[in-house]
Short mmCIF file of C-alpha atoms and ligand atoms in Angstrom, two decimals:
data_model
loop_
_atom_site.label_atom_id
_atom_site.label_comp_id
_atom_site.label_asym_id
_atom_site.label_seq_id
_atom_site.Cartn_x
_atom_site.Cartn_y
_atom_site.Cartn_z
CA UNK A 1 96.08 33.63 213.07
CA UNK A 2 97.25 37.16 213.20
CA UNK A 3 94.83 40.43 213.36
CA UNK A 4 94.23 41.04 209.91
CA UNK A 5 93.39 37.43 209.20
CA UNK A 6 91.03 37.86 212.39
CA UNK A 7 89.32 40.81 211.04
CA UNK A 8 88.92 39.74 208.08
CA UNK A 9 87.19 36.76 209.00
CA UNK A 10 84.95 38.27 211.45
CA UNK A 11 84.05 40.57 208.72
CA UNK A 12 83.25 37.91 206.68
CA UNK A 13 80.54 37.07 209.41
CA UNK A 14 79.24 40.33 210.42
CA UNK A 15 81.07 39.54 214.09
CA UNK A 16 83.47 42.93 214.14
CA UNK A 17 82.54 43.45 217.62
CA UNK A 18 84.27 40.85 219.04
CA UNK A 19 87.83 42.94 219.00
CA UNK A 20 86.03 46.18 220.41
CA UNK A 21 88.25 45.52 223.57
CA UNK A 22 90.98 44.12 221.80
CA UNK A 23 93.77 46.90 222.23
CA UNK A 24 93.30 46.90 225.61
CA UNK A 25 93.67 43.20 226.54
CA UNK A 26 96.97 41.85 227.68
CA UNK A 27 99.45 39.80 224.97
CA UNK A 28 97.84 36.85 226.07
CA UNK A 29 94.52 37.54 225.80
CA UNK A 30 95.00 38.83 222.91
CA UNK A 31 96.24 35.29 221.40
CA UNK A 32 93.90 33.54 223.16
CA UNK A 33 90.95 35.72 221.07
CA UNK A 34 93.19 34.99 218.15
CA UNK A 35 93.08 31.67 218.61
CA UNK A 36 89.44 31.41 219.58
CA UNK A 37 88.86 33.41 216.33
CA UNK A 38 90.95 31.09 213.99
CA UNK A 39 88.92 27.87 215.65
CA UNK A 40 85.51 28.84 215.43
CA UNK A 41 82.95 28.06 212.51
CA UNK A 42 80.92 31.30 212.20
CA UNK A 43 78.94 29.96 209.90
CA UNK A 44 76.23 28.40 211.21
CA UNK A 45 75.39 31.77 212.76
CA UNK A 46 73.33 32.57 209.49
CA UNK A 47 70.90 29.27 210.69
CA UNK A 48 69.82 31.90 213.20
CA UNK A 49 67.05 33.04 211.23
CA UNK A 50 66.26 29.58 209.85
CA UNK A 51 66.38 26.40 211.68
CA UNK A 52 67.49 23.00 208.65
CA UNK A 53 65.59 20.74 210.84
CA UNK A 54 62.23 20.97 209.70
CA UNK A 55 62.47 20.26 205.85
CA UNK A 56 61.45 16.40 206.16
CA UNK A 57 61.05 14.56 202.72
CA UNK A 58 58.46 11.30 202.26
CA UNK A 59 57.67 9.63 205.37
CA UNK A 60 56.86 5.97 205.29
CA UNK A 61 57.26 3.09 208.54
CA UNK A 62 60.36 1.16 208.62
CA UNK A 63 59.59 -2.62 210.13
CA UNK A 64 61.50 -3.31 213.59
CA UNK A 65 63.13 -6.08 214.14
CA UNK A 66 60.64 -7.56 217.49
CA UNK A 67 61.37 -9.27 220.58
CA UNK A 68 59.95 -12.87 219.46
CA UNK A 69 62.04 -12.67 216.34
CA UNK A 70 65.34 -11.82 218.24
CA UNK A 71 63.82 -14.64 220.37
CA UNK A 72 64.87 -16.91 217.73
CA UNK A 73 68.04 -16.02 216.53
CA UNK A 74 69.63 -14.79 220.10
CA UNK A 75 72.05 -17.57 220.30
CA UNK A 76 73.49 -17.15 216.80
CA UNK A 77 73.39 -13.38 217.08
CA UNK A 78 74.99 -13.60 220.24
CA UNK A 79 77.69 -15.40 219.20
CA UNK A 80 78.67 -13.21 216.18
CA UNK A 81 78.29 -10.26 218.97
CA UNK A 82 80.78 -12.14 221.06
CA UNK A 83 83.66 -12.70 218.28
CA UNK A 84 83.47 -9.25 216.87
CA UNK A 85 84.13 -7.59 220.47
CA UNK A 86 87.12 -10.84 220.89
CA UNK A 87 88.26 -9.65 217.46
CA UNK A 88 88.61 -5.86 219.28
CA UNK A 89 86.11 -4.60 216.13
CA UNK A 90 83.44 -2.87 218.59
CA UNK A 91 84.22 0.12 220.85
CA UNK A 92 81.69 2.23 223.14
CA UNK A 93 81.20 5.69 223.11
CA UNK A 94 79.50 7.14 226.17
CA UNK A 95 77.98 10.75 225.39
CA UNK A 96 78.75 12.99 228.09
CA UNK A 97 79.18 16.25 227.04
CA UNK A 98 75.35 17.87 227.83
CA UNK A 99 74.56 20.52 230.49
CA UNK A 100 71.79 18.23 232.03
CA UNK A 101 70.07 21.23 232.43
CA UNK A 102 66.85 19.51 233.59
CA UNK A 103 68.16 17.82 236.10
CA UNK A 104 69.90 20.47 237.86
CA UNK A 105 72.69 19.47 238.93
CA UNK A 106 76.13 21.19 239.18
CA UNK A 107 77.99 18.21 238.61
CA UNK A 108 77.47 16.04 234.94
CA UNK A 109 74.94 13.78 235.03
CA UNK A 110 76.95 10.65 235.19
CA UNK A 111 78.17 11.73 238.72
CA UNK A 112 74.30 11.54 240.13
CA UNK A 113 74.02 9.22 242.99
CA UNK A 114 70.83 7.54 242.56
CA UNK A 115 71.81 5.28 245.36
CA UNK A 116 69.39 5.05 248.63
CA UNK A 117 71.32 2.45 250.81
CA UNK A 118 75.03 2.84 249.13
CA UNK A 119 76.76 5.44 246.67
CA UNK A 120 74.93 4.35 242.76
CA UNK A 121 76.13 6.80 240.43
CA UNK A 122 75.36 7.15 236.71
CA UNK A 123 78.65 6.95 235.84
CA UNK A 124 79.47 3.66 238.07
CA UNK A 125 75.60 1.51 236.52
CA UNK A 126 77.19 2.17 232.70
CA UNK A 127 80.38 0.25 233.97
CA UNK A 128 78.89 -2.29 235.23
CA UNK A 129 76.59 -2.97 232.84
CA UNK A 130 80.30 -2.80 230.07
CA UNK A 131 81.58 -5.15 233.03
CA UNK A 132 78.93 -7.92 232.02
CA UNK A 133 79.49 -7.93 228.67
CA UNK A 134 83.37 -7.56 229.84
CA UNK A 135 82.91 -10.68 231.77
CA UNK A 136 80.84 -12.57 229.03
CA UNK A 137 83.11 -11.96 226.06
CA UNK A 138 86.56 -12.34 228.27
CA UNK A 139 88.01 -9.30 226.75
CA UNK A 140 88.30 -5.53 227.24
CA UNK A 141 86.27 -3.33 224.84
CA UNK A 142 87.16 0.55 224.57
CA UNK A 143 85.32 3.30 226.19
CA UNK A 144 85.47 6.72 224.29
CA UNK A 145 83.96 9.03 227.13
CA UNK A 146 82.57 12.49 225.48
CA UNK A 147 82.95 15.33 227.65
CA UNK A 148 82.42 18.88 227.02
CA UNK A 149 84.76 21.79 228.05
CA UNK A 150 82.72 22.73 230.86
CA UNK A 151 83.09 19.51 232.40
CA UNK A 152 85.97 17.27 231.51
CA UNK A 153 88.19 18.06 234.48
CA UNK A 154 85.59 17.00 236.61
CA UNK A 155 84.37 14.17 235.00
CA UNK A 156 87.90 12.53 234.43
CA UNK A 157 89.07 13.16 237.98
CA UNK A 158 85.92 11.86 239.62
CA UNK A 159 86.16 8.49 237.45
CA UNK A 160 89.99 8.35 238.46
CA UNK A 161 88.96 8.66 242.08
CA UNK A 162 86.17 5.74 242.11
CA UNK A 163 89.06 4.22 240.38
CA UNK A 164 87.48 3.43 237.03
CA UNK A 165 84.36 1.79 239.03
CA UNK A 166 86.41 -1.57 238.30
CA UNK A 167 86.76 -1.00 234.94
CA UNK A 168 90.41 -1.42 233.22
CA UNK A 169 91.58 2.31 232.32
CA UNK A 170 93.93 0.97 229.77
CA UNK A 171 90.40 0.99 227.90
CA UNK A 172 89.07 4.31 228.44
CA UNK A 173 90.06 7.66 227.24
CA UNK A 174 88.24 10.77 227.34
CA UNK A 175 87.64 13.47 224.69
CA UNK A 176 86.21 17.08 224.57
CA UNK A 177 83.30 17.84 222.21
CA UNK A 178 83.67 20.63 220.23
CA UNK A 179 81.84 24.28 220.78
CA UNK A 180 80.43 26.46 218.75
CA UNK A 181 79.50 30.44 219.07
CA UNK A 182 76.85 30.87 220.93
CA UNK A 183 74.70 34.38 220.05
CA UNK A 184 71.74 36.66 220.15
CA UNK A 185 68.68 36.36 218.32
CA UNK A 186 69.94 38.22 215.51
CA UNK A 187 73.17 35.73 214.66
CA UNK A 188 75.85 38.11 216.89
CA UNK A 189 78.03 36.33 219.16
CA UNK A 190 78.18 36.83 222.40
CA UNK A 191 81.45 38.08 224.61
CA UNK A 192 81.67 36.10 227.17
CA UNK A 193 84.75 38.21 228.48
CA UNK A 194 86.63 41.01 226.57
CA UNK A 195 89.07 38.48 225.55
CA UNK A 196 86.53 35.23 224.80
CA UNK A 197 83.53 34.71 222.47
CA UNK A 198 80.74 33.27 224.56
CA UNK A 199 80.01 29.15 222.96
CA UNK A 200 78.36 25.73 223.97
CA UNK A 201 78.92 22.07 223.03
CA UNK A 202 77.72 21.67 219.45
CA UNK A 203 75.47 18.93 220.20
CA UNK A 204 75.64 15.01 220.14
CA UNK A 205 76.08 14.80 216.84
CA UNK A 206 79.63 16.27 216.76
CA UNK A 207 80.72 13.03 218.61
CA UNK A 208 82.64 11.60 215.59
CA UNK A 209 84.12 14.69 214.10
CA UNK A 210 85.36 15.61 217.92
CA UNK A 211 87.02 12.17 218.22
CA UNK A 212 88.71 12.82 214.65
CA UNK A 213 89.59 16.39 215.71
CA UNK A 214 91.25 14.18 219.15
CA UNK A 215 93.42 12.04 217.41
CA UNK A 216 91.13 9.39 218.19
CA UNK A 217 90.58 8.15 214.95
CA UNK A 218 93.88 7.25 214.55
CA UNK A 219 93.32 4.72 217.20
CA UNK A 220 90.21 3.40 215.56
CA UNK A 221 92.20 2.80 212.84
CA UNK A 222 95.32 1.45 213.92
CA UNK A 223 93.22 -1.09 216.32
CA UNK A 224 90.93 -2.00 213.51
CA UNK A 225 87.75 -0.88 215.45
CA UNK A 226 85.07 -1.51 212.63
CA UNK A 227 81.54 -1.07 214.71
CA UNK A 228 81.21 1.88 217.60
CA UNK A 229 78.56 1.72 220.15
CA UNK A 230 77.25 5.42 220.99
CA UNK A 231 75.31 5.63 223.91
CA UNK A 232 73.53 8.15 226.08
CA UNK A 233 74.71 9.27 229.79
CA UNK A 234 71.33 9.06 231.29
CA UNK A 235 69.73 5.73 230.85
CA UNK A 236 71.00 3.66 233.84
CA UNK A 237 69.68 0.43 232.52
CA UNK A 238 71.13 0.18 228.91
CA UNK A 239 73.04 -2.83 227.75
CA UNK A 240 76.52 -1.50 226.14
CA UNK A 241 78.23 -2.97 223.62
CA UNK A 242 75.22 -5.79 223.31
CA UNK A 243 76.40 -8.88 221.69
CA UNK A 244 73.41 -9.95 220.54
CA UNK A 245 72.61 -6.28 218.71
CA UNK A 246 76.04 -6.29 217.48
CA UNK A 247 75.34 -9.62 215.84
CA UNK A 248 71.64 -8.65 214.60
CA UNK A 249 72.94 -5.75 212.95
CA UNK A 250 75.92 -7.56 210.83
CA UNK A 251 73.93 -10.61 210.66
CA UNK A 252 71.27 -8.85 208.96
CA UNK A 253 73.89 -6.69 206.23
CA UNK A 254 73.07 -3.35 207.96
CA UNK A 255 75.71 -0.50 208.28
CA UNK A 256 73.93 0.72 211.43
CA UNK A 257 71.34 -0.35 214.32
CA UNK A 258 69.30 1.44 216.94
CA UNK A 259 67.99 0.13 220.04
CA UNK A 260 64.05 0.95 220.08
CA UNK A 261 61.51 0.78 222.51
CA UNK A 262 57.33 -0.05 222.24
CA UNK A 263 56.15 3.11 222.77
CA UNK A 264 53.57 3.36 225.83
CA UNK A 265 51.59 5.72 223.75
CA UNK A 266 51.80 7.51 220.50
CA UNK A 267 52.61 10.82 222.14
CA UNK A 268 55.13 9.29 223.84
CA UNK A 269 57.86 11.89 223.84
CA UNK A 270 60.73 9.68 221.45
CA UNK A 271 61.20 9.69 218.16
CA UNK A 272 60.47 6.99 216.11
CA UNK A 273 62.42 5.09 213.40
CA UNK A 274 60.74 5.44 210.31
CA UNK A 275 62.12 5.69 206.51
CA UNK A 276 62.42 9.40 204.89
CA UNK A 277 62.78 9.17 200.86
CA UNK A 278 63.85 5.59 201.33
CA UNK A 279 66.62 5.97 203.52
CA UNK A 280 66.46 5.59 207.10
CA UNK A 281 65.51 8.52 209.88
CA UNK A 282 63.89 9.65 212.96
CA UNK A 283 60.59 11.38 212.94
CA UNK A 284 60.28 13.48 216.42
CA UNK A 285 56.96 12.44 218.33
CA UNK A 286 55.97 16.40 217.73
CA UNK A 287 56.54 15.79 213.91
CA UNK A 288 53.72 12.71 214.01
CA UNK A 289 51.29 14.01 211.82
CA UNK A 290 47.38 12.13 213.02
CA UNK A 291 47.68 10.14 209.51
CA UNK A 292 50.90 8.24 211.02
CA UNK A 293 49.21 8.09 214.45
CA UNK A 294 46.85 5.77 212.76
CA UNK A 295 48.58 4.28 210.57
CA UNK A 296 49.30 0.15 210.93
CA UNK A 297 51.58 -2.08 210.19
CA UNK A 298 50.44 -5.29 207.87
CA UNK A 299 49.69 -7.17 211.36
CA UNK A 300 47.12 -4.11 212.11
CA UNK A 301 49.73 -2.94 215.01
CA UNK A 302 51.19 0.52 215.11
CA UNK A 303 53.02 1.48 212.26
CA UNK A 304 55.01 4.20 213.95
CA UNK A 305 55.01 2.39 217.34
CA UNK A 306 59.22 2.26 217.81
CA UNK A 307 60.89 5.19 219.72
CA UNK A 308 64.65 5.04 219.53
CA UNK A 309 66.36 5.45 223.28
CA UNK A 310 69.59 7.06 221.65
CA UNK A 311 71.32 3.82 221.75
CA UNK A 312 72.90 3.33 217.95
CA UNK A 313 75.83 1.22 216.43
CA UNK A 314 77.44 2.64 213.37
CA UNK A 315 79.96 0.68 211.28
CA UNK A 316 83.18 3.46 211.83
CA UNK A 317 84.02 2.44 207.85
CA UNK A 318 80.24 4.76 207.29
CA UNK A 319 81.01 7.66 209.57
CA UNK A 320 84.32 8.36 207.99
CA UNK A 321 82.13 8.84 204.64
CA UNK A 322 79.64 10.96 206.28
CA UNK A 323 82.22 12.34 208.98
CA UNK A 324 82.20 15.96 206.97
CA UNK A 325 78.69 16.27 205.50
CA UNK A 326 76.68 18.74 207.64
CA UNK A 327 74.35 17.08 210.06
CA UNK A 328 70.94 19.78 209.93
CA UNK A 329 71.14 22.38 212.84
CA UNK A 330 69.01 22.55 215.50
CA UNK A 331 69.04 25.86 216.30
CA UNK A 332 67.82 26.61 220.34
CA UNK A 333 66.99 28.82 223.01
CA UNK A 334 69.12 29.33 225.46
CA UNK A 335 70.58 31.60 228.30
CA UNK A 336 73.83 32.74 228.10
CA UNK A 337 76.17 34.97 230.34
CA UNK A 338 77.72 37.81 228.61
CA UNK A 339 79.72 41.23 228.62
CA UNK A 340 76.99 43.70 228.03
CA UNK A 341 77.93 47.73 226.05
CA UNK A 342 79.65 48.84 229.17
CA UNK A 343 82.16 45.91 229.47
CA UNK A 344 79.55 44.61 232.58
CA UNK A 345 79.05 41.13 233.17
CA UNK A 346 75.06 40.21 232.98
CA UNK A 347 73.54 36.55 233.81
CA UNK A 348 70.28 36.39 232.23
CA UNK A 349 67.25 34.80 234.09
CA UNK A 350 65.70 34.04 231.29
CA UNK A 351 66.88 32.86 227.00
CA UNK A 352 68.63 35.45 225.71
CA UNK A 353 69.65 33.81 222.79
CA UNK A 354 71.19 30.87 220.64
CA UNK A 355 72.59 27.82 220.74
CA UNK A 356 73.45 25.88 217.79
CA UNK A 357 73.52 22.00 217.83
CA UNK A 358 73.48 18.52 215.92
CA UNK A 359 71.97 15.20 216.92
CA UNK A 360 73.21 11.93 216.75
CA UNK A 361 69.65 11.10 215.69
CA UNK A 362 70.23 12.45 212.38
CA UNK A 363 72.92 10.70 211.26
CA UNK A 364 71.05 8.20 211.13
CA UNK A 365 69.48 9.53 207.91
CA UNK A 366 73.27 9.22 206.36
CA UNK A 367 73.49 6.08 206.16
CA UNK A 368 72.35 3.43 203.74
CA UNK A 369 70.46 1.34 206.37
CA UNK A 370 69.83 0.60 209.88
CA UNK A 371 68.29 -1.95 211.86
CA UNK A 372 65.86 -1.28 213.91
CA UNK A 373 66.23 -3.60 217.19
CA UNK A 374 63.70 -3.86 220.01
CA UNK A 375 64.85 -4.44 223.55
CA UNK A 376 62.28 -4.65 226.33
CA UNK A 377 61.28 -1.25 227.61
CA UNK A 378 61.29 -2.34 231.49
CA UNK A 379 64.51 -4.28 231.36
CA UNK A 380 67.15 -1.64 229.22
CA UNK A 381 65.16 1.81 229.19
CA UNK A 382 65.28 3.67 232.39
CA UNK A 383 65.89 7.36 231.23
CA UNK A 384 67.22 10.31 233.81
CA UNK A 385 66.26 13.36 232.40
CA UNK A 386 64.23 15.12 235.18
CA UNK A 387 64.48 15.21 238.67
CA UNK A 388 61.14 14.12 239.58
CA UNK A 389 58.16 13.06 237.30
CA UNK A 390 58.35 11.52 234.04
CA UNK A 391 61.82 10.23 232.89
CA UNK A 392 63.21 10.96 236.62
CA UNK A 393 65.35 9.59 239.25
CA UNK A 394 62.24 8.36 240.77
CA UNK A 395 61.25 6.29 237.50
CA UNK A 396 64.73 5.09 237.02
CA UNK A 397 65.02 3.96 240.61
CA UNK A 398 61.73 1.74 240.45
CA UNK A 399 62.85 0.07 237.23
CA UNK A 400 66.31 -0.51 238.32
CA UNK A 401 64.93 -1.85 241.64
CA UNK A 402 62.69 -3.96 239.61
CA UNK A 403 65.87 -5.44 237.91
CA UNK A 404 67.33 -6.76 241.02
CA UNK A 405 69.51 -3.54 240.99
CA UNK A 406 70.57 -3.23 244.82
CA UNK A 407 70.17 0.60 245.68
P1 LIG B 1 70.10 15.54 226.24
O1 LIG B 1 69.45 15.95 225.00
O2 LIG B 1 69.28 14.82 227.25
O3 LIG B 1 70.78 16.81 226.89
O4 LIG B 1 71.38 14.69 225.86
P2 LIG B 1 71.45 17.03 228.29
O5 LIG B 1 72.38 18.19 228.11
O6 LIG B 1 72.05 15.79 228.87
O7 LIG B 1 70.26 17.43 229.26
P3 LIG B 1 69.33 18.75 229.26
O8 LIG B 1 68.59 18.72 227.97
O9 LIG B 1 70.25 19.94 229.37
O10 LIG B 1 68.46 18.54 230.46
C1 LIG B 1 71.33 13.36 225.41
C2 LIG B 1 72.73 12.80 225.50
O11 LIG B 1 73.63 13.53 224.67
C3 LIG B 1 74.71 14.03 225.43
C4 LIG B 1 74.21 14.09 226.86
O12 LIG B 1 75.28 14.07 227.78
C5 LIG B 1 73.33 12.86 226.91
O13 LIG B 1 74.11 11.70 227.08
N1 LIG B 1 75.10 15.34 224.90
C6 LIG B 1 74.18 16.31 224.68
C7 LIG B 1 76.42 15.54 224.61
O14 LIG B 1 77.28 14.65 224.81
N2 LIG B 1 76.77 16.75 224.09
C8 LIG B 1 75.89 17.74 223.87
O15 LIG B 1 76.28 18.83 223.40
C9 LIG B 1 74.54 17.51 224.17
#
């Protein structure tokens, strides 16, 4: 992209200000701007008046699919699980592109050592929970690892130096999310430096578009990889690439699954899988109105009583339909460093404006169906989110020691 086709696009958007500096920045910079320019979607910066997330059509429950039912079938299911990873039809994807802001860490999350005896990390309980199902199915599955900018040199180097945590690297291959602008309150990006428009990752939802945008679907294709397992960084106790969900789901003529949890109260903070004008979705715990508190199920349990633990398989023939439909925006506070008037670099204490992101969670409402699968809250849902408290290393340690987990 040369200047006028820069300028005219930032006019387009309102964003002139990002070449105030521009004659004075070296030839390079001045191609990297160009570049930055031609990449970005500006778009989205008109959401910042208007977040698309809370226009919610008909909710009504959606029936999960319980423990003593799976019960039943887990044999069969299994088995159907088993052949489709064989067959090389079901690929991982771990999501590991967040800040982990609540943690507070430096590091990404998956490089937490939640170890008390001997090194534990995040990173190193997701392969070896892969390595079971590794060991039970007596072949390799893929691991797509999401990273974001900010943290893909680190992350790849630190799972090359713990050398793969056993793990066959012929099978994994990292990719970077894509960002978006990041910008004030009143939709104007920020400069992050005279030469570079301030952005963040563009949420967990851009985890199939990035992977297209990375060649990766290429290798989806070519390796016939029909069902991908997406999968949160934080939840140290998850089974990957389950057999027995994997068989549920096709068993059952579903397009998609999500692992869900009995929630341990309504206001439990997860949302739950419910259907929205007939198709499948995810109503946030905060969107529960007191009418779907109490509402039950034809047994007289809970009607809304699933939360989803961001654990989903999605047939990859249904995301290449839906891979360019626009996922609603969460739109978010956040705080972000930034050349101020006078060129100065400022680091806000406090949210100084936006950052615009899509969840994985709502592409479930894309597809046709999903099935909603229960696993057993104490044995596969052992969240990191916080340091301490709810949701913490401290929670995650006691269930994982409760597990037989060695620490
Ligand atoms: P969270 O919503 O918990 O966000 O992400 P986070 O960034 O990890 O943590 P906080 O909110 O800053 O404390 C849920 C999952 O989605 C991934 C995370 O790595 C985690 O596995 N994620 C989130 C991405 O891969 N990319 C993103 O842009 C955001």
């Amino acid at each position: 992209m040369d200047y006028k086709e820069a300028y005219e696009k930032l006019e387009k958007y309102g964003q002139l200000h990002v070449l105030k500096y521009y004659d004075e920045l070296t030839e390079d910079k001045k191609n990297t701007l160009l570049g930055q320019i031609a990449e970005l979607d500006f778009s989205i910066l008109k959401y910042c008046k208007e977040n698309t997330t809370n226009q919610k059509g008909a909710i009504a429950p959606l029936a999960a699919m319980q423990l003593p039912e799976i019960e039943k079938s887990k044999e069969k299911y299994t088995e159907i699980g088993l052949e489709e990873i064989r067959k090389g039809r079901v690929a991982a994807v771990l999501l590991a592109g967040g800040m982990g802001t609540r943690l507070g860490s430096e590091n990404p999350k998956g490089m937490y050592d939640i170890g008390l005896t001997r090194p534990v990390y995040i990173f190193q309980r997701i392969i070896e929970n892969m390595l079971d199902v590794v060991r039970q199915a007596d072949a390799w599955i893929h691991l797509f690892v999401m990273t974001s900018d900010k943290n893909h040199d680190v992350t790849e180097a630190f799972f090359e130096e713990k050398n793969y945590f056993g793990y066959n690297k012929d099978y994994i291959r990292f990719f970077i999310q894509d960002v978006v602008p990041a910008s004030d309150y009143e939709g104007k990006v920020y400069m992050e430096e005279k030469w570079k428009i301030a952005t963040s990752p563009n949420g967990n939802g851009g985890w199939f578009s990035s992977m297209n945008k990375c060649g990766l679907l290429d290798i989806i294709r070519k390796d016939g990889i029909e069902w991908l397992n997406v999968f949160a960084v934080d939840n140290v106790l998850q089974r990957i690439a389950d057999p027995c969900f994997i068989g549920a789901t096709i068993a059952n003529g579903c397009v998609a699954g999500a692992k869900v949890v009995k929630k341990n109260s309504p206001d439990e903070r997860v949302g739950a899988l419910c259907l929205e004008d007939g198709r499948p979705s995810i109503v946030e715990y905060y969107e529960l109105t007191d009418e779907m508190k109490a509402a039950k199920d034809a047994d007289g349990n809970a009607a809304y009583d699933f939360g989803v633990i961001l654990n989903y398989i999605f047939r990859t023939r249904e995301l290449e339909e839906i891979m360019d439909s626009q996922l609603p925006l969460h739109v978010v506070k956040k705080q972000i460093p930034y050349r101020n008037e006078d060129g100065e670099y400022v680091e806000p204490d406090a949210p100084n404006g936006y950052k615009y992101e899509t969840l994985v969670l709502d592409m479930i409402h894309q597809v046709d169906n999903c099935l909603a699968y229960e696993v057993d809250r104490y044995k596969e849902f052992a969240p990191i989110k916080n340091a301490t408290g709810i949701d913490s290393v401290e929670t995650a340690r006691e269930l994982c020691k409760k597990n037989g987990i060695e620490l």
